[in-house]
Amino acid sequence: NAGVTQTPKFRILKIGQSMTLQCTQDMNHNYMYWYRQDPGMGLKLIYYSVGAGITDKGEVPNGYNVSRSTTEDFPLRLELAAPSQTSVYFCASTRNRQNYGYTFGSGTRLTVV
Amino acid sequence: AQKVTQAQTEISVVEKEDVTLDCVYETRDTTYYLFWYKQPPSGELVFLIRRNSFDEQNEISGRYSWNFQKSTSSFNFTITASQVVDSAVYFCALSEGGGADGLTFGKGTHLIIQP
């Protein structure tokens, strides 16, 4: 199993550009999450999904959008990138929070200049 | 709302010393889950342990041990005989049983093991 796969690993964007961070899991997990990690800070939740077709905002959703058309994929869209979105982004998934842990992707390091 | 506090921003010890990383949490749920993750310099998040709120037994795994105390809302992590490879940022996290909104992380403790 590949687990949780994130692409790209690195990206530099110019202010105002848009991009999509891809996240795919092959474990048939229902729950998926997007976090961002800023220097010296813990991870903060951007959006999450409890299943295909269902998404909800986390702590820091402004400037981002998500969709969940399939169980496997949970892309994160950045519209009109701003320097404040410079961060490391992690995608995570879990089958059942009561009995399983969370599996994290390897992260995407995004710089907005 | 839930909260996780890791008061130690950075700890530096000499190799072979024991070190304890503190974690204090806040939650209104009676069912919750506590986690520790390791983030080495390479950046990935490595799962270390998961503990549910009904299981207060301490756990030992090799040089790692965890002390869960509901009375003080703490879930501390001890590394015995530390090694240079233990150098990393360690995160404590909380997941409440009543919601689906994932993990709440502390800010992390940067552990430096000097040779």
Coordinates of C-alpha atoms in Angstrom, one line a residue:
Chain A
N1 CA 0.0 0.0 0.0
A2 CA 1.2 3.5 -0.8
G3 CA -0.7 5.0 2.1
V4 CA -1.3 8.8 1.7
T5 CA 0.3 10.4 -1.4
Q6 CA 0.8 14.1 -1.7
T7 CA 1.9 15.9 -4.8
P8 CA 3.8 18.1 -5.5
K9 CA 6.5 17.9 -2.7
F10 CA 7.6 21.5 -3.4
R11 CA 6.1 24.4 -5.2
I12 CA 6.8 28.1 -5.6
L13 CA 3.9 30.3 -6.5
K14 CA 3.7 34.0 -7.4
I15 CA 1.2 36.2 -5.5
G16 CA -2.2 35.8 -7.1
Q17 CA -1.6 32.5 -8.8
S18 CA -3.7 29.5 -8.1
M19 CA -2.9 25.8 -7.6
T20 CA -4.2 22.5 -6.4
L21 CA -2.5 20.3 -3.9
Q22 CA -3.3 16.7 -4.6
C23 CA -3.9 14.1 -1.9
T24 CA -4.7 10.4 -2.6
Q25 CA -5.1 7.5 -0.2
D26 CA -5.4 3.8 -1.1
M27 CA -6.6 2.5 2.2
N28 CA -10.3 3.1 1.7
H29 CA -10.4 5.6 4.6
N30 CA -13.5 7.6 5.1
Y31 CA -12.0 10.5 7.0
M32 CA -9.5 12.9 5.3
Y33 CA -7.9 16.1 6.5
W34 CA -5.8 19.0 5.3
Y35 CA -3.4 20.7 7.8
R36 CA -0.9 23.4 7.5
Q37 CA 2.2 23.8 9.5
D38 CA 3.9 27.1 10.1
P39 CA 7.4 27.4 11.6
G40 CA 7.3 26.9 15.4
M41 CA 3.7 26.0 15.3
G42 CA 1.8 22.8 15.5
L43 CA -0.5 21.7 12.7
K44 CA -3.7 23.6 12.1
L45 CA -6.7 22.1 10.4
I46 CA -7.8 23.7 7.2
Y47 CA -10.6 21.4 5.9
Y48 CA -11.8 17.9 6.5
S49 CA -14.1 15.3 5.0
V50 CA -16.0 12.4 6.5
G51 CA -16.8 10.8 3.2
A52 CA -17.3 11.3 -0.5
G53 CA -19.4 14.4 -1.1
I54 CA -19.0 15.8 2.4
T55 CA -16.6 18.5 3.4
D56 CA -16.4 20.9 6.3
K57 CA -14.2 23.8 7.5
G58 CA -11.5 23.5 10.0
E59 CA -9.8 26.2 12.1
V60 CA -8.1 28.1 9.2
P61 CA -10.2 27.6 6.0
N62 CA -9.9 31.2 4.5
G63 CA -8.2 31.2 1.1
Y64 CA -8.7 27.5 0.5
N65 CA -11.3 25.2 -1.1
V66 CA -11.7 21.4 -1.1
S67 CA -13.7 18.8 -2.8
R68 CA -14.3 15.1 -2.2
S69 CA -15.7 13.4 -5.3
T70 CA -14.3 10.0 -4.5
T71 CA -13.2 8.2 -1.3
E72 CA -9.6 8.2 -2.5
D73 CA -9.0 11.8 -3.4
F74 CA -9.1 15.0 -1.4
P75 CA -7.6 17.9 -3.4
L76 CA -6.9 21.3 -1.7
R77 CA -7.3 24.4 -3.9
L78 CA -5.6 27.7 -3.3
E79 CA -7.1 30.6 -5.1
L80 CA -5.2 33.9 -5.4
A81 CA -2.2 32.8 -3.4
A82 CA -0.9 35.1 -0.8
P83 CA 2.4 35.2 1.2
S84 CA 0.5 34.2 4.3
Q85 CA -0.2 30.8 2.6
T86 CA 3.5 30.0 2.6
S87 CA 3.6 26.8 4.7
V88 CA 4.0 23.1 4.7
Y89 CA 0.8 21.3 4.0
F90 CA -0.1 17.8 5.2
C91 CA -2.9 15.6 4.2
A92 CA -4.0 12.8 6.5
S93 CA -6.6 10.1 6.6
T94 CA -8.1 7.6 9.0
R95 CA -10.7 4.8 8.6
N96 CA -12.3 5.0 12.0
R97 CA -11.0 7.5 14.7
Q98 CA -12.0 5.2 17.5
N99 CA -9.9 2.2 16.5
Y100 CA -7.3 3.5 14.1
G101 CA -4.6 6.2 14.1
Y102 CA -4.1 8.8 11.5
T103 CA -1.9 8.3 8.4
F104 CA -0.1 11.4 7.1
G105 CA 1.3 12.2 3.7
S106 CA 4.9 13.4 3.4
G107 CA 3.8 17.0 3.0
T108 CA 4.0 19.8 0.4
R109 CA 6.2 22.7 1.0
L110 CA 4.7 25.8 -0.6
T111 CA 6.3 29.2 -1.0
V112 CA 4.3 32.2 -2.2
V113 CA 6.5 35.1 -3.4
Chain B
A1 CA -13.0 23.6 22.6
Q2 CA -10.1 21.2 22.9
K3 CA -6.6 22.4 23.5
V4 CA -3.1 20.9 23.7
T5 CA -0.2 22.7 25.5
Q6 CA 3.4 21.7 25.1
A7 CA 5.1 24.3 27.3
Q8 CA 8.6 23.2 26.4
T9 CA 9.6 24.9 23.1
E10 CA 13.1 23.4 23.0
I11 CA 15.0 20.9 25.1
S12 CA 18.7 20.2 24.7
V13 CA 20.4 17.3 26.4
V14 CA 23.5 15.3 26.1
E15 CA 23.3 11.8 24.6
K16 CA 22.4 9.0 27.1
E17 CA 20.5 11.4 29.4
D18 CA 16.8 10.8 30.1
V19 CA 14.4 13.4 28.9
T20 CA 10.7 14.0 29.5
L21 CA 8.4 15.9 27.1
D22 CA 5.3 17.4 28.7
C23 CA 1.8 17.5 27.3
V24 CA -1.2 19.0 28.9
Y25 CA -4.6 18.8 27.3
E26 CA -8.1 20.3 27.7
T27 CA -11.3 18.7 26.5
R28 CA -14.9 18.5 27.6
D29 CA -15.5 15.1 26.1
T30 CA -15.3 12.0 28.3
T31 CA -14.1 10.0 25.3
Y32 CA -11.0 11.2 23.6
Y33 CA -7.7 10.0 22.1
L34 CA -4.2 11.2 22.7
F35 CA -1.3 10.9 20.3
W36 CA 2.4 11.5 20.1
Y37 CA 4.1 12.1 16.7
K38 CA 7.7 12.6 15.8
Q39 CA 8.8 14.9 13.1
P40 CA 12.5 14.4 12.2
P41 CA 14.5 16.9 10.2
S42 CA 13.3 15.2 7.0
G43 CA 9.8 16.6 7.8
E44 CA 7.5 13.6 7.7
L45 CA 5.2 12.9 10.7
V46 CA 5.9 9.6 12.4
F47 CA 3.2 8.0 14.6
L48 CA 4.5 7.0 18.0
I49 CA 1.5 6.2 20.2
R50 CA -2.3 6.4 20.5
R51 CA -4.0 6.2 23.9
N52 CA -7.8 6.4 24.6
S53 CA -9.2 8.1 27.6
F54 CA -10.4 4.9 29.2
D55 CA -6.9 3.4 29.3
E56 CA -4.7 5.0 31.9
Q57 CA -2.1 2.3 31.9
N58 CA 1.4 3.6 31.2
E59 CA 3.1 2.2 28.2
I60 CA 6.7 1.3 27.5
S61 CA 8.2 0.6 24.1
G62 CA 11.9 0.1 24.1
R63 CA 13.5 3.4 25.3
Y64 CA 10.1 5.2 25.0
S65 CA 7.5 5.4 27.8
W66 CA 4.3 7.4 28.2
N67 CA 2.6 8.5 31.4
F68 CA -1.1 9.2 31.1
Q69 CA -2.7 10.9 34.1
K70 CA -6.3 12.0 33.7
S71 CA -6.3 13.7 37.1
T72 CA -3.8 16.3 35.8
S73 CA -4.8 16.1 32.1
S74 CA -1.3 15.2 31.2
F75 CA 0.2 12.7 28.7
N76 CA 4.0 13.0 29.1
F77 CA 6.6 11.2 27.0
T78 CA 9.9 10.0 28.3
I79 CA 12.9 8.9 26.3
T80 CA 15.4 6.9 28.3
A81 CA 19.1 6.9 27.4
S82 CA 18.6 9.4 24.6
Q83 CA 20.4 9.0 21.3
V84 CA 21.3 11.5 18.6
V85 CA 18.7 9.9 16.3
D86 CA 16.0 11.0 18.7
S87 CA 16.6 14.6 17.7
A88 CA 13.3 15.8 16.2
V89 CA 10.2 17.9 16.9
Y90 CA 7.7 16.0 18.9
F91 CA 4.0 16.8 18.8
C92 CA 1.3 15.8 21.2
A93 CA -2.2 15.8 19.8
L94 CA -5.8 15.2 20.9
S95 CA -8.9 13.8 19.1
E96 CA -12.3 14.1 20.7
G97 CA -14.6 11.2 20.5
G98 CA -17.7 13.3 19.8
G99 CA -16.6 15.0 16.6
A100 CA -15.0 14.2 13.3
D101 CA -12.7 17.2 13.0
G102 CA -9.4 15.4 13.4
L103 CA -6.5 16.1 15.6
T104 CA -5.7 19.2 17.7
F105 CA -2.0 19.6 17.9
G106 CA 0.3 21.2 20.4
K107 CA 3.0 23.6 19.1
G108 CA 5.6 20.9 19.5
T109 CA 8.8 20.5 21.4
H110 CA 12.1 20.6 19.6
L111 CA 14.4 18.0 21.1
I112 CA 18.1 18.3 20.5
I113 CA 20.4 15.5 21.5
Q114 CA 24.0 16.5 21.6
P115 CA 26.7 13.8 21.1

